[in-house]
Amino acid sequence: MNRMSKGAVAVGAGVVLLLGGGGTFAYWNANVASTGGSIVAGDLDLKANGTGTWTDRNGAAVDITSYKVVPGDLLTYTQKLDVTLVGNKIAANLTVDAPASSGTFTATNIKTGVITLKDGSGNAVTNPLRASASGLTARTTFEFLSSTVNRDDVNATYDFSKVAFKLQQIQQTGLQ
């Protein structure tokens, strides 16, 4: 082996030792603690405020445990609700979840209404809600349609224990 080849082998062996073996390369680095603060989550909650009430088409109170509907009856369920919405960009829809067929009524003979909302002053409130509200009045209806014929749905039942109000957050613009 000539001198040049021996020199090249020696240099190569040195580089190998430095890279993988005994040597290290140092790179500069630095760090600093940040004072970014804490993130706190908001809140979304829905609670019944008192007991709901039933009224007939004329606004007279109805005891739902003993009332017998007939074709043409329209009953309204009213419930006060407390809505908690805390968050800089929070918005939510308040809906009523009434099962389409919750009992033995023929589906084409009944109609469950959509929810209507009013604030404590009696002003209409629309979805989406963007702030907390105490004593929000929610109403929905159950109608035994007058188009019911013959003896259809005599002694039929509808289970309102499965009807619930639902508050669900929705995506606000700018929140991707």
mmCIF file of C-alpha atoms in Angstrom:
data_model
loop_
_atom_site.group_PDB
_atom_site.id
_atom_site.type_symbol
_atom_site.label_atom_id
_atom_site.label_comp_id
_atom_site.label_asym_id
_atom_site.label_seq_id
_atom_site.Cartn_x
_atom_site.Cartn_y
_atom_site.Cartn_z
ATOM 1 C CA MET A 1 0.000 0.000 0.000
ATOM 2 C CA ASN A 2 1.426 3.358 -0.875
ATOM 3 C CA ARG A 3 1.624 6.322 1.446
ATOM 4 C CA MET A 4 -1.293 8.125 -0.001
ATOM 5 C CA SER A 5 -3.581 5.125 0.423
ATOM 6 C CA LYS A 6 -2.398 4.676 4.012
ATOM 7 C CA GLY A 7 -3.103 8.354 4.716
ATOM 8 C CA ALA A 8 -6.573 8.155 3.263
ATOM 9 C CA VAL A 9 -7.357 5.059 5.355
ATOM 10 C CA ALA A 10 -6.092 6.820 8.499
ATOM 11 C CA VAL A 11 -8.197 9.944 7.821
ATOM 12 C CA GLY A 12 -11.286 7.798 7.096
ATOM 13 C CA ALA A 13 -10.780 5.830 10.329
ATOM 14 C CA GLY A 14 -10.496 9.107 12.254
ATOM 15 C CA VAL A 15 -13.723 10.425 10.782
ATOM 16 C CA VAL A 16 -15.516 7.159 11.640
ATOM 17 C CA LEU A 17 -14.296 7.391 15.224
ATOM 18 C CA LEU A 18 -15.441 10.992 15.525
ATOM 19 C CA LEU A 19 -18.891 10.392 14.044
ATOM 20 C CA GLY A 20 -19.892 7.112 15.616
ATOM 21 C CA GLY A 21 -17.350 6.228 18.136
ATOM 22 C CA GLY A 22 -15.628 8.382 20.626
ATOM 23 C CA GLY A 23 -16.264 11.955 19.529
ATOM 24 C CA THR A 24 -19.289 14.247 19.756
ATOM 25 C CA PHE A 25 -20.375 17.293 17.884
ATOM 26 C CA ALA A 26 -21.843 20.079 19.979
ATOM 27 C CA TYR A 27 -24.649 22.287 18.669
ATOM 28 C CA TRP A 28 -25.715 25.419 20.410
ATOM 29 C CA ASN A 29 -29.130 25.458 22.004
ATOM 30 C CA ALA A 30 -31.030 27.567 24.487
ATOM 31 C CA ASN A 31 -34.448 27.561 26.169
ATOM 32 C CA VAL A 32 -36.607 29.903 28.160
ATOM 33 C CA ALA A 33 -39.757 29.411 30.272
ATOM 34 C CA SER A 34 -42.941 30.879 28.814
ATOM 35 C CA THR A 35 -45.540 32.869 30.715
ATOM 36 C CA GLY A 36 -48.460 31.895 28.461
ATOM 37 C CA GLY A 37 -50.894 31.333 31.325
ATOM 38 C CA SER A 38 -53.626 28.724 31.683
ATOM 39 C CA ILE A 39 -56.522 27.804 29.449
ATOM 40 C CA VAL A 40 -59.861 27.355 31.206
ATOM 41 C CA ALA A 41 -62.795 25.495 29.643
ATOM 42 C CA GLY A 42 -66.259 27.042 29.596
ATOM 43 C CA ASP A 43 -69.540 25.371 30.486
ATOM 44 C CA LEU A 44 -72.737 24.163 28.826
ATOM 45 C CA ASP A 45 -75.603 22.954 31.002
ATOM 46 C CA LEU A 46 -79.391 22.649 30.952
ATOM 47 C CA LYS A 47 -81.639 22.239 33.994
ATOM 48 C CA ALA A 48 -85.386 22.154 34.520
ATOM 49 C CA ASN A 49 -86.531 25.097 36.637
ATOM 50 C CA GLY A 50 -89.594 23.769 38.455
ATOM 51 C CA THR A 51 -92.207 21.377 37.131
ATOM 52 C CA GLY A 52 -93.584 21.588 33.607
ATOM 53 C CA THR A 53 -97.279 22.220 32.979
ATOM 54 C CA TRP A 54 -99.855 21.075 30.413
ATOM 55 C CA THR A 55 -102.617 23.267 29.002
ATOM 56 C CA ASP A 56 -105.335 22.740 26.415
ATOM 57 C CA ARG A 57 -106.003 24.797 23.283
ATOM 58 C CA ASN A 58 -107.770 27.475 25.404
ATOM 59 C CA GLY A 59 -104.951 27.726 27.968
ATOM 60 C CA ALA A 60 -106.786 25.800 30.714
ATOM 61 C CA ALA A 61 -104.596 23.617 32.933
ATOM 62 C CA VAL A 62 -104.636 19.912 32.151
ATOM 63 C CA ASP A 63 -103.753 17.011 34.464
ATOM 64 C CA ILE A 64 -101.939 14.823 31.960
ATOM 65 C CA THR A 65 -102.300 11.736 34.188
ATOM 66 C CA SER A 66 -106.088 11.687 33.788
ATOM 67 C CA TYR A 67 -106.838 13.767 30.670
ATOM 68 C CA LYS A 68 -108.317 11.861 27.701
ATOM 69 C CA VAL A 69 -107.557 13.465 24.333
ATOM 70 C CA VAL A 70 -110.009 13.403 21.435
ATOM 71 C CA PRO A 71 -109.436 14.208 17.767
ATOM 72 C CA GLY A 72 -108.852 17.941 17.419
ATOM 73 C CA ASP A 73 -107.210 18.378 20.848
ATOM 74 C CA LEU A 74 -104.045 20.419 21.012
ATOM 75 C CA LEU A 75 -102.078 20.196 24.255
ATOM 76 C CA THR A 76 -99.147 22.453 25.076
ATOM 77 C CA TYR A 77 -96.317 21.506 27.408
ATOM 78 C CA THR A 78 -94.503 24.417 29.036
ATOM 79 C CA GLN A 79 -91.259 24.051 30.983
ATOM 80 C CA LYS A 80 -89.002 26.700 32.535
ATOM 81 C CA LEU A 81 -85.344 25.954 31.858
ATOM 82 C CA ASP A 82 -82.050 27.324 33.108
ATOM 83 C CA VAL A 83 -79.428 27.447 30.371
ATOM 84 C CA THR A 84 -75.732 27.815 31.165
ATOM 85 C CA LEU A 85 -73.495 28.869 28.284
ATOM 86 C CA VAL A 86 -70.012 30.029 29.241
ATOM 87 C CA GLY A 87 -67.344 30.476 26.593
ATOM 88 C CA ASN A 88 -66.018 33.234 24.408
ATOM 89 C CA LYS A 89 -67.439 31.750 21.210
ATOM 90 C CA ILE A 90 -70.064 29.357 22.534
ATOM 91 C CA ALA A 91 -73.403 28.853 20.823
ATOM 92 C CA ALA A 92 -75.984 26.103 21.226
ATOM 93 C CA ASN A 93 -79.360 25.032 19.912
ATOM 94 C CA LEU A 94 -82.139 24.181 22.338
ATOM 95 C CA THR A 95 -84.527 21.605 20.895
ATOM 96 C CA VAL A 96 -87.224 19.253 22.059
ATOM 97 C CA ASP A 97 -86.625 15.578 21.482
ATOM 98 C CA ALA A 98 -90.055 14.008 21.109
ATOM 99 C CA PRO A 99 -90.072 10.461 19.788
ATOM 100 C CA ALA A 100 -92.065 10.206 16.562
ATOM 101 C CA SER A 101 -93.844 7.086 17.783
ATOM 102 C CA SER A 102 -93.852 6.725 21.533
ATOM 103 C CA GLY A 103 -96.908 4.688 22.258
ATOM 104 C CA THR A 104 -99.823 3.238 20.367
ATOM 105 C CA PHE A 105 -101.136 6.270 18.446
ATOM 106 C CA THR A 106 -101.074 5.938 14.670
ATOM 107 C CA ALA A 107 -98.280 8.245 13.523
ATOM 108 C CA THR A 108 -100.454 9.902 10.856
ATOM 109 C CA ASN A 109 -103.035 10.869 13.496
ATOM 110 C CA ILE A 110 -100.715 12.885 15.726
ATOM 111 C CA LYS A 111 -98.351 15.794 15.389
ATOM 112 C CA THR A 112 -95.715 16.869 17.875
ATOM 113 C CA GLY A 113 -94.712 20.501 17.603
ATOM 114 C CA VAL A 114 -91.383 22.202 17.438
ATOM 115 C CA ILE A 115 -90.043 24.101 20.412
ATOM 116 C CA THR A 116 -90.753 27.781 20.970
ATOM 117 C CA LEU A 117 -88.663 29.795 23.414
ATOM 118 C CA LYS A 118 -89.254 32.993 25.386
ATOM 119 C CA ASP A 119 -87.056 34.877 27.821
ATOM 120 C CA GLY A 120 -88.131 36.008 31.296
ATOM 121 C CA SER A 121 -89.751 39.142 29.814
ATOM 122 C CA GLY A 122 -91.841 37.130 27.336
ATOM 123 C CA ASN A 123 -89.753 38.041 24.284
ATOM 124 C CA ALA A 124 -89.221 35.374 21.637
ATOM 125 C CA VAL A 125 -85.803 33.742 21.683
ATOM 126 C CA THR A 126 -84.334 31.977 18.657
ATOM 127 C CA ASN A 127 -81.619 29.420 18.187
ATOM 128 C CA PRO A 128 -78.699 29.483 18.408
ATOM 129 C CA LEU A 129 -78.461 30.658 22.007
ATOM 130 C CA ARG A 130 -75.257 32.541 22.815
ATOM 131 C CA ALA A 131 -75.627 33.421 26.500
ATOM 132 C CA SER A 132 -76.832 31.902 29.750
ATOM 133 C CA ALA A 133 -80.495 32.384 30.592
ATOM 134 C CA SER A 134 -82.394 31.659 33.785
ATOM 135 C CA GLY A 135 -86.112 30.940 33.575
ATOM 136 C CA LEU A 136 -86.227 30.507 29.806
ATOM 137 C CA THR A 137 -89.720 29.285 28.854
ATOM 138 C CA ALA A 138 -89.803 26.359 26.426
ATOM 139 C CA ARG A 139 -93.051 25.171 24.836
ATOM 140 C CA THR A 140 -93.965 22.257 22.612
ATOM 141 C CA THR A 141 -97.272 20.807 21.505
ATOM 142 C CA PHE A 142 -99.013 17.481 20.992
ATOM 143 C CA GLU A 143 -101.959 17.452 18.604
ATOM 144 C CA PHE A 144 -104.446 14.625 18.108
ATOM 145 C CA LEU A 145 -105.389 15.545 14.551
ATOM 146 C CA SER A 146 -109.021 16.242 13.705
ATOM 147 C CA SER A 147 -108.548 14.281 10.487
ATOM 148 C CA THR A 148 -108.610 11.054 12.552
ATOM 149 C CA VAL A 149 -111.538 8.918 11.348
ATOM 150 C CA ASN A 150 -113.809 6.127 12.581
ATOM 151 C CA ARG A 151 -112.570 4.781 15.891
ATOM 152 C CA ASP A 152 -108.870 5.129 15.072
ATOM 153 C CA ASP A 153 -106.667 5.384 18.150
ATOM 154 C CA VAL A 154 -109.435 4.840 20.726
ATOM 155 C CA ASN A 155 -107.596 4.226 24.037
ATOM 156 C CA ALA A 156 -104.216 4.842 22.374
ATOM 157 C CA THR A 157 -101.336 6.127 24.511
ATOM 158 C CA TYR A 158 -98.365 8.423 24.007
ATOM 159 C CA ASP A 159 -95.465 8.216 26.452
ATOM 160 C CA PHE A 160 -94.307 11.743 27.219
ATOM 161 C CA SER A 161 -91.749 10.485 29.738
ATOM 162 C CA LYS A 162 -89.409 10.042 26.755
ATOM 163 C CA VAL A 163 -89.764 13.683 25.684
ATOM 164 C CA ALA A 164 -86.708 15.711 26.615
ATOM 165 C CA PHE A 165 -85.202 19.108 26.016
ATOM 166 C CA LYS A 166 -81.723 19.038 24.522
ATOM 167 C CA LEU A 167 -79.032 21.742 24.508
ATOM 168 C CA GLN A 168 -76.299 21.030 21.976
ATOM 169 C CA GLN A 169 -73.294 23.162 21.138
ATOM 170 C CA ILE A 170 -72.951 24.162 17.507
ATOM 171 C CA GLN A 171 -69.885 25.167 15.524
ATOM 172 C CA GLN A 172 -69.394 28.938 15.475
ATOM 173 C CA THR A 173 -67.916 30.713 12.475
ATOM 174 C CA GLY A 174 -64.139 30.903 12.780
ATOM 175 C CA LEU A 175 -63.773 27.782 14.900
ATOM 176 C CA GLN A 176 -62.182 25.257 12.603
#
